[in-house]
Amino acid sequence: KNQVEQSPQSLIILEGKNCTLQCNYTVSPFSNLRWYKQDTGRGPVSLTIMTFSENTKSNGRYTATLDADTKQSSLHITASQLSDSASYICVVSAAQAGTALIFGKGTTLSVSS
Amino acid sequence: GAVVSQHPSRVICKSGTSVKIECRSLDFQATTMFWYRQFPKQSLMLMATSNEGSKATYEQGVEKDKFLINHASLTLSTLTVTSAHPEDSSFYICSARGEGSNYGYTFGSGTRLTVV
């Protein structure tokens, strides 16, 4: 069964600190993995997209890694800011025509001052 | 980059009435659009997939007669919640994908529907 599991479910950190969010998946055949940021009451916004051959991709203070062998991904946030408070969703796409995106349940990050 | 505009952002309606939500791709042609529903602290749940000019494909458990989807052009899809009830209150989000792109899933900003 295609699944995406994220951990932790929620996380509280102090402003300026770094943090790492985890994503494990069992989607097969794998096509690509995306990380989205979703602010409360808003639609998801894409942070990174990685294919099978990509190990890391950065977008400003966000760095995503992908290990296709172990089917794990992480999203590292550097020097967190209050505006980073949001839900971070890992989404995996299967390389199969007509297959919908598989969403993780997200990690809720709260950055406090 | 690809932009998807979704309107309205918030709507309150009386029970029994219908509500239409619009999703537009502003700078690309969206051959496929997706409609999601999201409950508080839950992930997005796919409701239906629509391809331009054809009938939408609904996920299991989603009533196609209650959630009418129209994708009449390459830049516009609409979701109409018919005879809305309080249990239909939720956050609805659309997503659009351009032709030939397995990468470009762009989401709208969402619509908060409250049925009173």
XYZ file of N, CA, C and O in Angstrom, chain A:
452
model
N 0.845 -1.190 0.000
C 0.000 0.000 0.000
C 0.883 1.243 0.000
O 1.828 1.343 0.764
N 0.568 2.194 -0.879
C 1.332 3.437 -0.934
C 1.021 4.303 0.277
O -0.128 4.661 0.509
N 2.066 4.626 1.036
C 1.884 5.445 2.226
C 3.036 6.417 2.400
O 4.160 6.151 1.963
N 2.743 7.512 3.065
C 3.750 8.506 3.418
C 3.584 8.815 4.898
O 2.493 9.212 5.318
N 4.641 8.602 5.659
C 4.603 8.835 7.098
C 5.559 9.969 7.447
O 6.716 9.975 7.025
N 5.075 10.896 8.252
C 5.899 12.021 8.653
C 6.087 12.043 10.163
O 5.190 11.662 10.919
N 7.256 12.518 10.567
C 7.523 12.686 12.000
C 8.440 13.888 12.201
O 9.228 14.237 11.312
N 8.354 14.556 13.357
C 7.314 14.326 14.353
C 5.970 14.904 13.882
O 5.911 15.602 12.873
N 4.950 14.647 14.610
C 3.634 15.189 14.272
C 3.622 16.701 14.518
O 3.016 17.456 13.764
N 4.288 17.119 15.570
C 4.391 18.546 15.863
C 5.732 18.828 16.514
O 6.370 17.939 17.085
N 6.139 20.085 16.424
C 7.472 20.465 16.888
C 7.450 21.932 17.295
O 6.868 22.762 16.579
N 8.047 22.235 18.439
C 8.166 23.612 18.896
C 9.641 23.931 19.059
O 10.359 23.214 19.745
N 10.085 25.007 18.422
C 11.489 25.393 18.540
C 11.590 26.891 18.768
O 10.650 27.654 18.486
N 12.740 27.314 19.260
C 12.977 28.741 19.457
C 13.482 29.374 18.164
O 14.197 28.746 17.373
N 13.103 30.593 17.995
C 13.542 31.362 16.832
C 15.072 31.333 16.734
O 15.777 31.494 17.728
N 15.544 31.106 15.516
C 16.980 31.058 15.295
C 17.563 29.659 15.304
O 18.682 29.443 14.801
N 16.833 28.712 15.876
C 17.312 27.332 15.931
C 17.042 26.610 14.615
O 16.206 27.016 13.819
N 17.770 25.508 14.443
C 17.553 24.654 13.272
C 16.640 23.494 13.650
O 16.519 23.136 14.825
N 16.034 22.898 12.642
C 15.237 21.699 12.909
C 15.191 20.831 11.656
O 15.465 21.293 10.547
N 14.879 19.561 11.871
C 14.798 18.605 10.769
C 13.508 17.816 10.872
O 13.198 17.263 11.932
N 12.786 17.761 9.780
C 11.540 17.013 9.703
C 11.781 15.766 8.852
O 12.544 15.810 7.881
N 11.109 14.696 9.209
C 11.341 13.415 8.540
C 10.119 12.959 7.742
O 8.972 13.240 8.106
N 10.426 12.207 6.687
C 9.377 11.642 5.832
C 9.832 10.269 5.351
O 10.915 10.151 4.762
N 9.041 9.264 5.628
C 9.298 7.908 5.124
C 8.142 7.518 4.216
O 6.984 7.807 4.514
N 8.471 6.834 3.136
C 7.420 6.482 2.190
C 7.559 5.053 1.703
O 8.642 4.460 1.754
N 6.447 4.519 1.259
C 6.442 3.155 0.711
C 5.829 3.155 -0.681
O 5.311 2.134 -1.132
N 5.884 4.328 -1.342
C 5.284 4.465 -2.661
C 6.149 3.793 -3.713
O 7.353 3.997 -3.773
N 5.507 3.005 -4.566
C 6.232 2.310 -5.618
C 5.338 2.143 -6.853
O 4.155 1.816 -6.703
N 5.852 2.315 -8.033
C 7.172 2.850 -8.361
C 7.237 4.348 -8.088
O 6.303 5.073 -8.373
N 8.380 4.763 -7.603
C 8.570 6.149 -7.163
C 8.831 7.066 -8.348
O 9.565 6.713 -9.279
N 8.242 8.248 -8.304
C 8.514 9.247 -9.342
C 9.240 10.454 -8.751
O 10.356 10.772 -9.157
N 8.595 11.125 -7.822
C 9.251 12.262 -7.197
C 8.653 12.541 -5.829
O 7.583 12.030 -5.483
N 9.376 13.336 -5.055
C 8.950 13.683 -3.700
C 9.000 15.185 -3.552
O 9.959 15.835 -3.982
N 7.964 15.714 -2.971
C 7.846 17.173 -2.807
C 7.637 17.500 -1.335
O 6.992 16.757 -0.616
N 8.162 18.638 -0.949
C 7.867 19.209 0.357
C 7.077 20.499 0.117
O 7.452 21.339 -0.716
N 5.994 20.626 0.868
C 5.170 21.824 0.797
C 5.094 22.464 2.175
O 5.132 21.781 3.202
N 4.928 23.782 2.165
C 4.650 24.529 3.397
C 3.213 25.021 3.306
O 2.816 25.614 2.294
N 2.445 24.758 4.348
C 1.069 25.220 4.361
C 0.822 26.078 5.594
O 0.821 25.586 6.724
N 0.605 27.364 5.368
C 0.226 28.248 6.452
C -1.243 27.992 6.789
O -2.023 27.563 5.931
N -1.614 28.292 8.010
C -2.988 28.068 8.458
C -3.964 28.817 7.564
O -3.809 30.018 7.328
N -4.953 28.101 7.049
C -5.979 28.735 6.229
C -5.536 29.087 4.824
O -6.222 29.863 4.137
N -4.415 28.523 4.396
C -3.913 28.792 3.059
C -3.637 27.476 2.335
O -3.577 26.408 2.933
N -3.449 27.575 1.015
C -3.097 26.384 0.261
C -1.611 26.078 0.394
O -0.820 26.952 0.752
N -1.211 24.838 0.119
C 0.206 24.462 0.206
C 1.047 25.190 -0.836
O 0.604 25.415 -1.967
N 2.261 25.525 -0.450
C 3.205 26.179 -1.355
C 4.428 25.282 -1.480
O 4.981 24.828 -0.480
N 4.841 25.029 -2.713
C 5.953 24.112 -2.957
C 7.278 24.681 -2.456
O 7.601 25.842 -2.677
N 8.026 23.835 -1.752
C 9.370 24.207 -1.300
C 10.432 23.538 -2.171
O 11.347 24.186 -2.649
N 10.322 22.227 -2.321
C 11.290 21.477 -3.128
C 10.608 20.314 -3.831
O 9.581 19.812 -3.371
N 11.197 19.917 -4.936
C 10.762 18.723 -5.668
C 12.014 17.940 -6.026
O 12.972 18.502 -6.556
N 12.028 16.646 -5.721
C 13.203 15.821 -6.010
C 12.796 14.540 -6.715
O 11.804 13.896 -6.353
N 13.571 14.173 -7.717
C 13.364 12.909 -8.410
C 14.278 11.856 -7.826
O 15.075 12.131 -6.923
N 14.197 10.671 -8.373
C 14.954 9.522 -7.871
C 16.453 9.793 -7.810
O 17.141 9.356 -6.888
N 16.963 10.525 -8.782
C 18.412 10.709 -8.896
C 18.954 11.869 -8.069
O 20.167 12.077 -8.012
N 18.062 12.611 -7.429
C 18.513 13.772 -6.669
C 18.620 13.438 -5.188
O 17.690 12.886 -4.608
N 19.744 13.815 -4.579
C 19.965 13.526 -3.168
C 19.626 14.703 -2.259
O 19.264 14.526 -1.098
N 19.800 15.899 -2.795
C 19.556 17.079 -1.983
C 19.117 18.236 -2.865
O 19.508 18.331 -4.026
N 18.295 19.060 -2.295
C 17.856 20.260 -3.006
C 17.560 21.351 -1.983
O 16.934 21.076 -0.955
N 18.026 22.551 -2.294
C 17.847 23.652 -1.350
C 16.966 24.740 -1.925
O 16.917 24.949 -3.139
N 16.287 25.422 -1.029
C 15.458 26.569 -1.379
C 15.591 27.547 -0.226
O 14.851 27.497 0.749
N 16.590 28.407 -0.328
C 16.837 29.356 0.757
C 17.279 28.628 2.009
O 18.239 27.862 1.999
N 16.546 28.853 3.102
C 16.903 28.207 4.368
C 16.363 26.777 4.472
O 16.549 26.118 5.490
N 15.696 26.327 3.447
C 15.148 24.972 3.431
C 16.039 24.065 2.590
O 16.364 24.400 1.455
N 16.417 22.925 3.159
C 17.203 21.940 2.428
C 16.551 20.573 2.587
O 16.375 20.098 3.712
N 16.201 19.976 1.472
C 15.600 18.650 1.496
C 16.611 17.615 1.044
O 17.444 17.882 0.173
N 16.549 16.454 1.654
C 17.397 15.338 1.236
C 16.513 14.159 0.869
O 15.374 14.041 1.355
N 17.041 13.304 0.026
C 16.298 12.120 -0.385
C 17.233 10.929 -0.471
O 18.290 10.999 -1.100
N 16.853 9.854 0.180
C 17.554 8.575 0.064
C 16.554 7.584 -0.534
O 15.713 7.037 0.170
N 16.677 7.383 -1.836
C 15.711 6.531 -2.531
C 15.869 5.061 -2.165
O 14.943 4.270 -2.341
N 17.048 4.699 -1.662
C 17.263 3.303 -1.269
C 16.485 2.969 -0.009
O 15.851 1.921 0.091
N 16.576 3.856 0.974
C 15.859 3.625 2.232
C 14.475 4.245 2.223
O 13.714 4.084 3.174
N 14.155 4.964 1.152
C 12.847 5.608 1.007
C 12.590 6.577 2.152
O 11.536 6.532 2.813
N 13.569 7.429 2.354
C 13.456 8.429 3.402
C 13.828 9.800 2.849
O 14.696 9.917 1.983
N 13.179 10.804 3.387
C 13.499 12.177 3.036
C 13.479 13.014 4.306
O 12.803 12.672 5.281
N 14.225 14.098 4.275
C 14.192 15.022 5.405
C 14.137 16.443 4.876
O 14.578 16.728 3.759
N 13.588 17.314 5.688
C 13.571 18.737 5.380
C 14.233 19.447 6.542
O 13.762 19.380 7.673
N 15.336 20.114 6.249
C 16.089 20.820 7.272
C 15.834 22.317 7.138
O 15.972 22.870 6.040
N 15.464 22.935 8.232
C 15.227 24.373 8.250
C 16.314 25.020 9.087
O 16.519 24.670 10.258
N 17.005 25.940 8.477
C 18.130 26.605 9.144
C 17.715 27.973 9.658
O 16.963 28.691 9.004
N 18.224 28.302 10.844
C 17.994 29.642 11.419
C 16.516 30.005 11.343
O 16.120 30.968 10.665
N 15.708 29.255 12.027
C 14.254 29.391 11.912
C 13.779 30.810 12.248
O 14.376 31.530 13.055
N 12.693 31.166 11.590
C 12.057 32.459 11.815
C 10.605 32.231 12.240
O 10.038 31.163 11.998
N 10.025 33.243 12.841
C 8.633 33.121 13.293
C 7.711 32.757 12.130
O 6.732 32.023 12.297
N 8.043 33.265 10.958
C 7.208 33.008 9.780
C 7.315 31.569 9.272
O 6.557 31.169 8.376
N 8.233 30.814 9.839
C 8.338 29.394 9.459
C 7.253 28.558 10.134
O 7.070 27.384 9.793
N 6.555 29.142 11.091
C 5.480 28.412 11.766
C 4.409 28.049 10.749
O 3.783 28.918 10.142
N 4.211 26.762 10.564
C 3.291 26.276 9.532
C 3.255 24.762 9.603
O 3.938 24.139 10.424
N 2.472 24.181 8.713
C 2.473 22.726 8.553
C 3.336 22.394 7.349
O 3.228 23.044 6.307
N 4.193 21.397 7.482
C 5.074 20.989 6.388
C 4.648 19.595 5.940
O 4.624 18.653 6.729
N 4.324 19.512 4.669
C 3.722 18.296 4.138
C 4.650 17.647 3.131
O 5.163 18.305 2.222
N 4.861 16.356 3.308
C 5.660 15.559 2.374
C 4.678 14.865 1.421
O 3.706 14.234 1.856
N 4.918 14.983 0.133
C 4.008 14.430 -0.865
C 4.809 13.619 -1.877
O 5.795 14.108 -2.418
N 4.378 12.415 -2.125
C 5.102 11.537 -3.047
C 4.227 11.216 -4.249
O 3.025 10.952 -4.113
N 4.851 11.233 -5.402
C 4.156 10.911 -6.648
C 4.657 9.573 -7.171
O 5.866 9.337 -7.236
N 3.723 8.728 -7.541
C 4.100 7.420 -8.100
C 4.248 7.531 -9.611
O 3.544 8.299 -10.262
N 5.157 6.751 -10.146
C 5.409 6.760 -11.593
C 4.424 5.838 -12.287
O 4.795 4.878 -12.943
N 3.192 6.152 -12.131
C 2.143 5.299 -12.679
C 1.025 6.199 -13.157
O 0.496 6.996 -12.386
N 0.689 6.091 -14.424
C -0.313 6.980 -14.987
C -1.616 6.901 -14.211
O -2.082 5.816 -13.870
N -2.164 8.054 -13.922
C -3.436 8.105 -13.223
C -3.350 7.992 -11.720
O -4.364 8.040 -11.037
N -2.142 7.839 -11.199
C -2.013 7.725 -9.734
C -1.963 9.108 -9.124
O -1.198 9.955 -9.558
N -2.763 9.310 -8.122
C -2.798 10.611 -7.466
C -1.580 10.772 -6.558
O -0.881 9.821 -6.250
N -1.355 12.007 -6.131
C -0.310 12.281 -5.159
C -0.656 11.620 -3.837
O -1.829 11.535 -3.465
N 0.370 11.159 -3.134
C 0.162 10.572 -1.814
C 0.704 11.547 -0.789
O 1.899 11.875 -0.795
N -0.188 12.000 0.092
C 0.154 13.025 1.064
C 0.498 12.418 2.419
O -0.160 11.493 2.888
N 1.522 12.982 3.064
C 1.724 12.702 4.469
C 0.774 13.571 5.280
O 0.131 14.480 4.734
N 0.680 13.313 6.566
C -0.242 14.076 7.405
C 0.348 15.398 7.852
O -0.343 16.223 8.432
N 1.642 15.579 7.590
C 2.255 16.852 7.895
C 2.880 16.929 9.280
O 2.529 16.167 10.182
N 3.820 17.836 9.408
C 4.419 18.175 10.705
C 4.085 19.628 10.978
O 4.366 20.497 10.141
N 3.497 19.882 12.130
C 3.163 21.253 12.513
C 4.330 21.840 13.279
O 4.693 21.356 14.351
N 4.920 22.862 12.702
C 6.071 23.521 13.312
C 5.649 24.848 13.935
O 5.002 25.667 13.272
N 6.024 25.049 15.168
C 5.768 26.324 15.843
C 7.115 26.903 16.241
O 7.882 26.264 16.962
N 7.378 28.106 15.767
C 8.613 28.800 16.109
C 8.253 29.925 17.068
O 7.423 30.788 16.748
N 8.864 29.914 18.223
C 8.534 30.917 19.233
C 9.732 31.820 19.500
O 10.887 31.441 19.292
N 9.435 33.019 19.962
C 10.499 34.000 20.229
C 10.994 33.889 21.658
O 10.410 33.237 22.496
